Short mmCIF file of C-alpha atoms in Angstrom, two decimals:
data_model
loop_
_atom_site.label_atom_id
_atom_site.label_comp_id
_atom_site.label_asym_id
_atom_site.label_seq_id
_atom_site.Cartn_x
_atom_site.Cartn_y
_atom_site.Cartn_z
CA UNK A 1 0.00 0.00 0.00
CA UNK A 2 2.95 2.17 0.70
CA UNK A 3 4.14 1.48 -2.67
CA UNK A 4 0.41 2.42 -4.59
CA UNK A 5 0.88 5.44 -2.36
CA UNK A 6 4.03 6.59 -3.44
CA UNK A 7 3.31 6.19 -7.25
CA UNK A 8 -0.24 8.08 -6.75
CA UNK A 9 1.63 11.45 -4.70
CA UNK A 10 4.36 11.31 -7.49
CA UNK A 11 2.12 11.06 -10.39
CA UNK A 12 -0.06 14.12 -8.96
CA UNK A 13 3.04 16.32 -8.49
CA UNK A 14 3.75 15.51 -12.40
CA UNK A 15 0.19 16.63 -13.18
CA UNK A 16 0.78 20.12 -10.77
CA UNK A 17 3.24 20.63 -13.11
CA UNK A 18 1.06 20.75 -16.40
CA UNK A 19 -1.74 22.90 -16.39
CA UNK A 20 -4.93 22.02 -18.37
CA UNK A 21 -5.76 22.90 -21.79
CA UNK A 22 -8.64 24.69 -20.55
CA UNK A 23 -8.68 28.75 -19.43
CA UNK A 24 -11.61 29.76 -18.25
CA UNK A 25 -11.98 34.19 -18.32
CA UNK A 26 -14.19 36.36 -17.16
CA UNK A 27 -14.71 38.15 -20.72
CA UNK A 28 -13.72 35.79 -23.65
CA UNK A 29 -10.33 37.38 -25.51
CA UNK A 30 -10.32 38.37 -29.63
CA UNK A 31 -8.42 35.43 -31.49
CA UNK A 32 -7.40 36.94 -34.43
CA UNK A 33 -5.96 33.64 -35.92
CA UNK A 34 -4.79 34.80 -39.36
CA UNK A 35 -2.28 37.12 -37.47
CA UNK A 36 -1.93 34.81 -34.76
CA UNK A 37 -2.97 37.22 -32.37
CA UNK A 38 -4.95 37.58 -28.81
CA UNK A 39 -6.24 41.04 -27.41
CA UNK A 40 -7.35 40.42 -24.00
CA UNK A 41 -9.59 42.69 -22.59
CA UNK A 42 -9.96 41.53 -18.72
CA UNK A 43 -8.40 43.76 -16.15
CA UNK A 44 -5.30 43.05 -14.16
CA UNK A 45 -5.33 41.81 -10.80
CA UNK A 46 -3.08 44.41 -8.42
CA UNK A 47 -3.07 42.03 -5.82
CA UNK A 48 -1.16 39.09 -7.39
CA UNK A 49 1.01 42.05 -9.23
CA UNK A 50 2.05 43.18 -6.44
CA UNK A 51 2.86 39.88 -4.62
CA UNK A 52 4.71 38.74 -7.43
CA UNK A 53 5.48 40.28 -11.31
CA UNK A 54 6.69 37.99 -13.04
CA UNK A 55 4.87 35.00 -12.28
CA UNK A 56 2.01 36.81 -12.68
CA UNK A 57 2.58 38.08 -16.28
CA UNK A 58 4.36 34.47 -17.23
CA UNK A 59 0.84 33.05 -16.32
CA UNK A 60 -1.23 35.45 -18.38
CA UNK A 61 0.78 34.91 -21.25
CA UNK A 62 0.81 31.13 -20.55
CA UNK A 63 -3.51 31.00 -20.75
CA UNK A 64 -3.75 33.58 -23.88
CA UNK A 65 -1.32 31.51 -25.48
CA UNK A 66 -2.98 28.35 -25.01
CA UNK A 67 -6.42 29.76 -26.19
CA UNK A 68 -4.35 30.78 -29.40
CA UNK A 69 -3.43 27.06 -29.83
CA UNK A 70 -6.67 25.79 -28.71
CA UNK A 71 -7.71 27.75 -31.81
CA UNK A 72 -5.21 26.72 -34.39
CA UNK A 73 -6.34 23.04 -33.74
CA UNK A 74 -9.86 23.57 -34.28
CA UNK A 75 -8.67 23.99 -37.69
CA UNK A 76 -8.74 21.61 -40.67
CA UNK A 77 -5.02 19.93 -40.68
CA UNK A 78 -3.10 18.36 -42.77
CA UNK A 79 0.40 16.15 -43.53
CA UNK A 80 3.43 17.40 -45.22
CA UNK A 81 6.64 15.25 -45.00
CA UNK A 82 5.91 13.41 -42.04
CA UNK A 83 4.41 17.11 -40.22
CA UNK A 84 1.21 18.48 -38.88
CA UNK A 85 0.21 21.41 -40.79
CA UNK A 86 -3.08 23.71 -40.42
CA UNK A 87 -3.97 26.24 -42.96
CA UNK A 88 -4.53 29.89 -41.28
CA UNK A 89 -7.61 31.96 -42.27
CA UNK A 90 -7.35 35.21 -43.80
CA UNK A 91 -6.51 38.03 -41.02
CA UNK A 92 -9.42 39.98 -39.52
CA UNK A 93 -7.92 42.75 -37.75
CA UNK A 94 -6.14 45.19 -40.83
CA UNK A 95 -2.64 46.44 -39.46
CA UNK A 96 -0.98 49.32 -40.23
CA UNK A 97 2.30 49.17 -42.28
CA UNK A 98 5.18 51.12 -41.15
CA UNK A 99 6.19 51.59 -44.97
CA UNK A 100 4.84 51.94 -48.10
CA UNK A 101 4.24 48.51 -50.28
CA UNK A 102 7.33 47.31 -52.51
CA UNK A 103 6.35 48.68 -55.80
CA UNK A 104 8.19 46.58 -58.50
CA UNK A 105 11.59 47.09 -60.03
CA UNK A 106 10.75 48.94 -63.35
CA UNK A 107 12.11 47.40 -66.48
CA UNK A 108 15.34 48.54 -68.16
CA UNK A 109 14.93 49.81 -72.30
CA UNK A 110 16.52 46.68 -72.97
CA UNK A 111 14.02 44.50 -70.54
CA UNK A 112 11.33 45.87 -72.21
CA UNK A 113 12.40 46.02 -75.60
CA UNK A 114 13.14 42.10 -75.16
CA UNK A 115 9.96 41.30 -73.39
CA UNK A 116 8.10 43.09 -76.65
CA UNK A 117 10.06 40.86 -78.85
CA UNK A 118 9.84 37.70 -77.09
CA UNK A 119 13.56 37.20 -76.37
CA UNK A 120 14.54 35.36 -73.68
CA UNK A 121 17.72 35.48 -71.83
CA UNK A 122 20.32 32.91 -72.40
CA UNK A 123 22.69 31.62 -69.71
CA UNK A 124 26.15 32.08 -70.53
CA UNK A 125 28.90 29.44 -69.63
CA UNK A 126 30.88 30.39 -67.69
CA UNK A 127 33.89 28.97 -69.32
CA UNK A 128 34.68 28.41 -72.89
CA UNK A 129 37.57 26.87 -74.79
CA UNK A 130 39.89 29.62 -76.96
CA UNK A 131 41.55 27.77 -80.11
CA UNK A 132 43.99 30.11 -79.92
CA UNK A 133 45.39 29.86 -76.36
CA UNK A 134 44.42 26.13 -76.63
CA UNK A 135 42.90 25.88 -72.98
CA UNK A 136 39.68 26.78 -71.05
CA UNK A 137 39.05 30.70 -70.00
CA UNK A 138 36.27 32.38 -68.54
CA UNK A 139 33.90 34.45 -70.11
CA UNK A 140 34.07 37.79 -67.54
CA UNK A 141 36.26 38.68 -65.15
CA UNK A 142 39.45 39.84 -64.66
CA UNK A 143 40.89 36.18 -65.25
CA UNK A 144 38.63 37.20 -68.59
CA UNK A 145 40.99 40.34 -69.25
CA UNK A 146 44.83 38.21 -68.25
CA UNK A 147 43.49 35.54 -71.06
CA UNK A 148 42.96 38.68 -73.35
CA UNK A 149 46.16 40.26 -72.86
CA UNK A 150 47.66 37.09 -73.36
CA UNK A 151 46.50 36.61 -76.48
CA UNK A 152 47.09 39.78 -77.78
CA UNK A 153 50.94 40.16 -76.73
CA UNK A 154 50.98 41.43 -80.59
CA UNK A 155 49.14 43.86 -82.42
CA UNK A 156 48.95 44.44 -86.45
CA UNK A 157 49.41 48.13 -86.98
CA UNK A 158 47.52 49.22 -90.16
CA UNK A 159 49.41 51.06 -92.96
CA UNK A 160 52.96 50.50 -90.98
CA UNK A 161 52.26 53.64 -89.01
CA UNK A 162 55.08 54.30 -86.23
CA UNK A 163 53.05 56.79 -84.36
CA UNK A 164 50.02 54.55 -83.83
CA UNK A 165 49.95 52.87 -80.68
CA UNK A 166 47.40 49.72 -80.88
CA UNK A 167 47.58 49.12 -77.29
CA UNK A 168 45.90 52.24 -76.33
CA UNK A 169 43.68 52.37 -78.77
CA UNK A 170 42.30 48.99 -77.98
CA UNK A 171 42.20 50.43 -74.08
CA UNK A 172 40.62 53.61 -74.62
CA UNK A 173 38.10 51.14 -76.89
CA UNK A 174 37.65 49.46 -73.91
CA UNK A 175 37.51 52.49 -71.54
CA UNK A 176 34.76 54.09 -74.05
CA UNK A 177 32.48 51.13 -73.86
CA UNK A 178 32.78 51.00 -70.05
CA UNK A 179 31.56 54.43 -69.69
CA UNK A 180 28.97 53.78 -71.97
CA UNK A 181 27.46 51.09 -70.15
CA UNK A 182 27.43 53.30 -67.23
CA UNK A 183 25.62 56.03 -68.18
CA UNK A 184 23.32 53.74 -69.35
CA UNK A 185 22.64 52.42 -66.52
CA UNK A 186 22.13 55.84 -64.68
CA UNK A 187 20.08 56.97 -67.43
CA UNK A 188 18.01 53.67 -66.54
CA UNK A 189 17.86 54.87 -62.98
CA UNK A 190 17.13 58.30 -63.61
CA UNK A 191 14.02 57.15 -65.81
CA UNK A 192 13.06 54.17 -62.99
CA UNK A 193 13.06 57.30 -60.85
CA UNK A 194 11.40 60.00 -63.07
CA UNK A 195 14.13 62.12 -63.15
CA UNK A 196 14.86 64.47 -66.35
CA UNK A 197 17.78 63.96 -68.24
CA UNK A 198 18.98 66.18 -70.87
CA UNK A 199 18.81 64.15 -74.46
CA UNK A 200 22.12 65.46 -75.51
CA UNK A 201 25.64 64.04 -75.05
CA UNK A 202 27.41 61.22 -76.09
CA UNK A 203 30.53 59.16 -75.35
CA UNK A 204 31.98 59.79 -78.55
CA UNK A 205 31.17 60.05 -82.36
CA UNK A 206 32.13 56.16 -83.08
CA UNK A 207 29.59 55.24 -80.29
CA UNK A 208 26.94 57.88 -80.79
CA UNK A 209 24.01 56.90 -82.67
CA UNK A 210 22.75 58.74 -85.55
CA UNK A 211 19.48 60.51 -83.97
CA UNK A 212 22.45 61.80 -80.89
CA UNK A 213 24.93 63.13 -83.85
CA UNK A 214 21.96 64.94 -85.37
CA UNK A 215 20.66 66.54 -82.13
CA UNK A 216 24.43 67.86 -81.72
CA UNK A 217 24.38 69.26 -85.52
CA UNK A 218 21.63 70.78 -85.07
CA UNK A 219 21.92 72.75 -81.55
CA UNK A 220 25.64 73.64 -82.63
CA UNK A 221 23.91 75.03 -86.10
CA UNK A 222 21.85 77.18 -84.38
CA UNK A 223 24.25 78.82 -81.45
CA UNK A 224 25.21 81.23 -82.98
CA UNK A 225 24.48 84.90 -82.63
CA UNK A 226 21.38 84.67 -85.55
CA UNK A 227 20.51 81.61 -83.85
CA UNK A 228 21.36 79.85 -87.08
CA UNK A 229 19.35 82.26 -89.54
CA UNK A 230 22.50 82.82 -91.84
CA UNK A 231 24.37 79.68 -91.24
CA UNK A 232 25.07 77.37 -93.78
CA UNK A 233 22.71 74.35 -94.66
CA UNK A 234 25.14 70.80 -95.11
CA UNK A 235 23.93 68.69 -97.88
CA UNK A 236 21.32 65.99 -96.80
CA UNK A 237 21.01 68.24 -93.73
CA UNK A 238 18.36 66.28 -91.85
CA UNK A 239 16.34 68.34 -88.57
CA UNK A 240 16.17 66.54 -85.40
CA UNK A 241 12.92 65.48 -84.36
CA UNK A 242 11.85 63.86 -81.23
CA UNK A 243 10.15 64.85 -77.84
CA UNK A 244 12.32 67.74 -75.60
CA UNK A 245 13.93 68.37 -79.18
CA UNK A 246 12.62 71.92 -79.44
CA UNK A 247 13.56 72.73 -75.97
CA UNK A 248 17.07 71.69 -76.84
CA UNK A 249 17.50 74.21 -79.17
CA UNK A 250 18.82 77.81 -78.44
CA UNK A 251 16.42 80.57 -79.27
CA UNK A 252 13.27 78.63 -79.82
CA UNK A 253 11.46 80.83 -76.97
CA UNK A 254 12.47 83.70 -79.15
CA UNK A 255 10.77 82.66 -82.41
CA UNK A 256 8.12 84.60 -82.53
CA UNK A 257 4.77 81.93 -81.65
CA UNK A 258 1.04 82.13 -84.22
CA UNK A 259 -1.07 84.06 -81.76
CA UNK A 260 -4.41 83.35 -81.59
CA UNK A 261 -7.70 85.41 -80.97
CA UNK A 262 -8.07 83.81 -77.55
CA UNK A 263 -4.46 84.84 -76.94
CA UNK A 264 -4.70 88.42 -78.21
CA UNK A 265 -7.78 88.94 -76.16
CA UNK A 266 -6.22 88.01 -73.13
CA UNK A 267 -3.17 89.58 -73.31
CA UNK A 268 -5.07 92.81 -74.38
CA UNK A 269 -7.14 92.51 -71.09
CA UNK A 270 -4.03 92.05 -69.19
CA UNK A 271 -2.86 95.18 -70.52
CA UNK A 272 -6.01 97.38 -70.07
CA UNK A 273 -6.07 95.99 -66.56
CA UNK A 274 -2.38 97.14 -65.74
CA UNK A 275 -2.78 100.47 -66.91
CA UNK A 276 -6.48 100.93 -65.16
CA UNK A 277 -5.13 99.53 -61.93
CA UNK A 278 -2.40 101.77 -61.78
CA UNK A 279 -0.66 102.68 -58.73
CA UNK A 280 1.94 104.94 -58.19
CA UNK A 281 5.41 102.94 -56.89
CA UNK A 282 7.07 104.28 -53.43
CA UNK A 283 10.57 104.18 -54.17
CA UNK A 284 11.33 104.28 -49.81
CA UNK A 285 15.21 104.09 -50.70
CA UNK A 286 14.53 107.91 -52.53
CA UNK A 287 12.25 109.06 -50.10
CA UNK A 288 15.15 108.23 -47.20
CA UNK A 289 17.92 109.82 -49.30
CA UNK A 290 15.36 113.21 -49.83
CA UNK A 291 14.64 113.20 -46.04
CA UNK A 292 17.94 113.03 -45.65
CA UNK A 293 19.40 115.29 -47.62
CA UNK A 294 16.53 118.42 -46.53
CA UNK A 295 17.62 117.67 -43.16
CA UNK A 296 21.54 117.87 -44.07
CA UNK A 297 20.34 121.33 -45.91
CA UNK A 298 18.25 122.73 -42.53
CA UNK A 299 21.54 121.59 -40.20
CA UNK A 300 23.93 123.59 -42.60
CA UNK A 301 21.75 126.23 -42.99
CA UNK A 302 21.57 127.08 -39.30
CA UNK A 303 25.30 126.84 -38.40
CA UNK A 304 25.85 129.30 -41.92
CA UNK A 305 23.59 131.80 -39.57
CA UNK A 306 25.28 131.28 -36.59
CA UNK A 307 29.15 131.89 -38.14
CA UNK A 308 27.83 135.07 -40.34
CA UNK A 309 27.17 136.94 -36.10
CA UNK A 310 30.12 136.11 -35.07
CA UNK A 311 31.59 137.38 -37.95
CA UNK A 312 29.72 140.99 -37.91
CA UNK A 313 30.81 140.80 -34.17
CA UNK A 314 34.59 140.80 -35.17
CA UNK A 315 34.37 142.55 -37.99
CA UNK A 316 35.27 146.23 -36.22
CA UNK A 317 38.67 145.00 -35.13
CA UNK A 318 41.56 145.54 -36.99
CA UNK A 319 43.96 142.35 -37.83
CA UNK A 320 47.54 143.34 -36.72
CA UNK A 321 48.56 139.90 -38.84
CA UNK A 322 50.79 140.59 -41.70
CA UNK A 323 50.40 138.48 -44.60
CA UNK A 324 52.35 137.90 -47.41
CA UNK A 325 50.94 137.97 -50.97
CA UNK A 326 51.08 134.47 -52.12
CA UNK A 327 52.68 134.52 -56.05
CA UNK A 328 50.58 133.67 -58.79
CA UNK A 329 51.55 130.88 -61.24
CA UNK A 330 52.33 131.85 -65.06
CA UNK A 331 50.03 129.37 -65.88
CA UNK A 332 52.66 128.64 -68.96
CA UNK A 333 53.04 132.12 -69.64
CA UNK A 334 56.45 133.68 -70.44
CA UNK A 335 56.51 137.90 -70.03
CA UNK A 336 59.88 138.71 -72.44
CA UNK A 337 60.37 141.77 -71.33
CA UNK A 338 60.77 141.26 -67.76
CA UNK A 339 64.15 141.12 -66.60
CA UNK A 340 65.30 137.90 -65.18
CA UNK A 341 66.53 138.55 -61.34
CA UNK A 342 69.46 136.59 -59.93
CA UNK A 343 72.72 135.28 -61.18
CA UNK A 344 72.91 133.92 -64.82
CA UNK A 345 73.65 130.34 -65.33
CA UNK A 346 76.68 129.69 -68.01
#
């Protein structure tokens, strides 16, 4: 009996140390399964806060928990690779999002150029065999640019020309096209971004296309002081066309524009309106400077009045000074009949 006793008292402290499945609550909580979420609205008890945090909180989280489980398993379940797996129901509650939703990445010219055309991208190797090496190399990278250099440790110069160096040709080539590529790119980002770019500029005129070469043509045909009235026309002189063109060009906003009726009316009206509506303009800079200058004029004009009594005052005394007369410059004058005074110089 002591035995059966022992077993029983040890199997009920196992079971004190599960709690059941079950949570009863005052006011049932919002399961918001699709978010896998519980709001419970029942109040806290200060008592058992106070006597002791933690287990207190680890206990309320412990029962809304289980009610969230007791939920998911009242769905319908099923097996994938040897798990359990329950299908969640569309949220209920609508969350806020702290950012905006990813918009996608817009498409390059050339993404949608080959998406119009049906042309699908290929996946390059990324080795191939070169005859003339006779071994494996990869297609990019810089072990890509030591197989190229390797290959071309010589370099057929055309016409026998001394001063032609192949070598930097063939790296300025390669220089050209790598700054091509990027400001194609940015261009792509710019446009991704709706940012204006200005349609002019090119790498150079090898790499330029023809509707670029004509643009140039034609803005440096008409910057000129005439704005290209009396410059020459080239044979098979072509215009450039395109949108932003005709903002491109220097002196378009002075051509004079076809008015219209609509147009003259209203800018008459604007006119008539100006000159009805007429005010006259405070300048408060000249009205300063006149204020001024009339009270510079009153200042001066009292101490004149004040020095002209002092002066009558003195004026019955005699000056016992003596003064000599100050000589007057010939003013380039030469009197030759006055005799010269002082020794003459031999």
């Amino acid at each position: 009996m002591d035995i059966v006793k022992e077993v029983l008292e040890k199997q009920q402290q196992n079971l004190q140390k599960y709690k059941p499945i079950t949570v009863e609550k005052s006011l049932d909580p919002t399961i918001d399964v699709g978010h896998m979420m519980v709001s419970d609205p029942n109040y806290f008890d200060d008592e058992q806060m106070k006597a002791d945090r933690e287990k207190y909180v680890l206990d309320l989280t412990r029962d809304n928990v289980q009610l969230l489980i007791n939920s998911i398993w009242q769905l319908p379940t099923e097996r994938v690779d040897e798990s359990i797996v329950a299908k969640l129901p569309p949220p209920k509650a609508p969350l806020p999002r702290a950012r905006k939703l990813p918009v996608p990445k817009p498409l390059t010219k050339w993404e949608e150029f080959a998406k119009k055309k049906g042309i699908k991208k290929r996946t390059r190797d990324k080795k191939v065999f070169d005859p003339v090496l006779d071994k494996w190399v990869p297609t990019y990278g810089y072990q890509r640019y030591k197989a190229e250099k390797e290959k071309d440790w010589v370099l057929e110069v055309p016409q026998n020309d001394p001063l032609r160096d192949m070598f930097k040709e063939k790296r300025d080539l390669r220089i050209e096209r790598v700054a091509k590529n990027e400001v194609a790119r940015m261009k792509n980002i710019a446009r991704a971004k709706k940012i204006a770019t200005p349609r002019t500029g090119f790498v150079g005129p090898e790499s330029a296309s023809a509707k670029q070469l004509i643009t140039a043509s034609n803005i440096a045909k008409a910057s000129t002081a005439s704005v290209g009235v009396f410059q020459e026309s080239l044979p098979k002189d072509k215009q450039a066309r395109g949108i932003g063109v005709k903002e491109l060009m220097p002196g378009e906003k002075r051509k004079k524009k076809i008015s219209t009726i609509a147009g003259e009316k209203r800018r008459n009206m604007e006119i008539v309106s100006k000159v009805l509506n007429k005010k006259p303009k405070i300048d408060i800079d000249r009205a300063i400077s006149l204020q001024k200058s009339e009270a510079r004029a009153e200042r001066e004009a009292d101490e004149g009045g004040d020095d002209g009594s002092k002066k009558k005052k003195k004026a019955g005394k005699k000056s016992k000074s003596f003064s000599r007369k100050k000589p007057k410059g010939g003013q380039g004058k030469r009197n030759p009949n006055k005799r010269a005074v002082g020794r003459k110089r031999r």
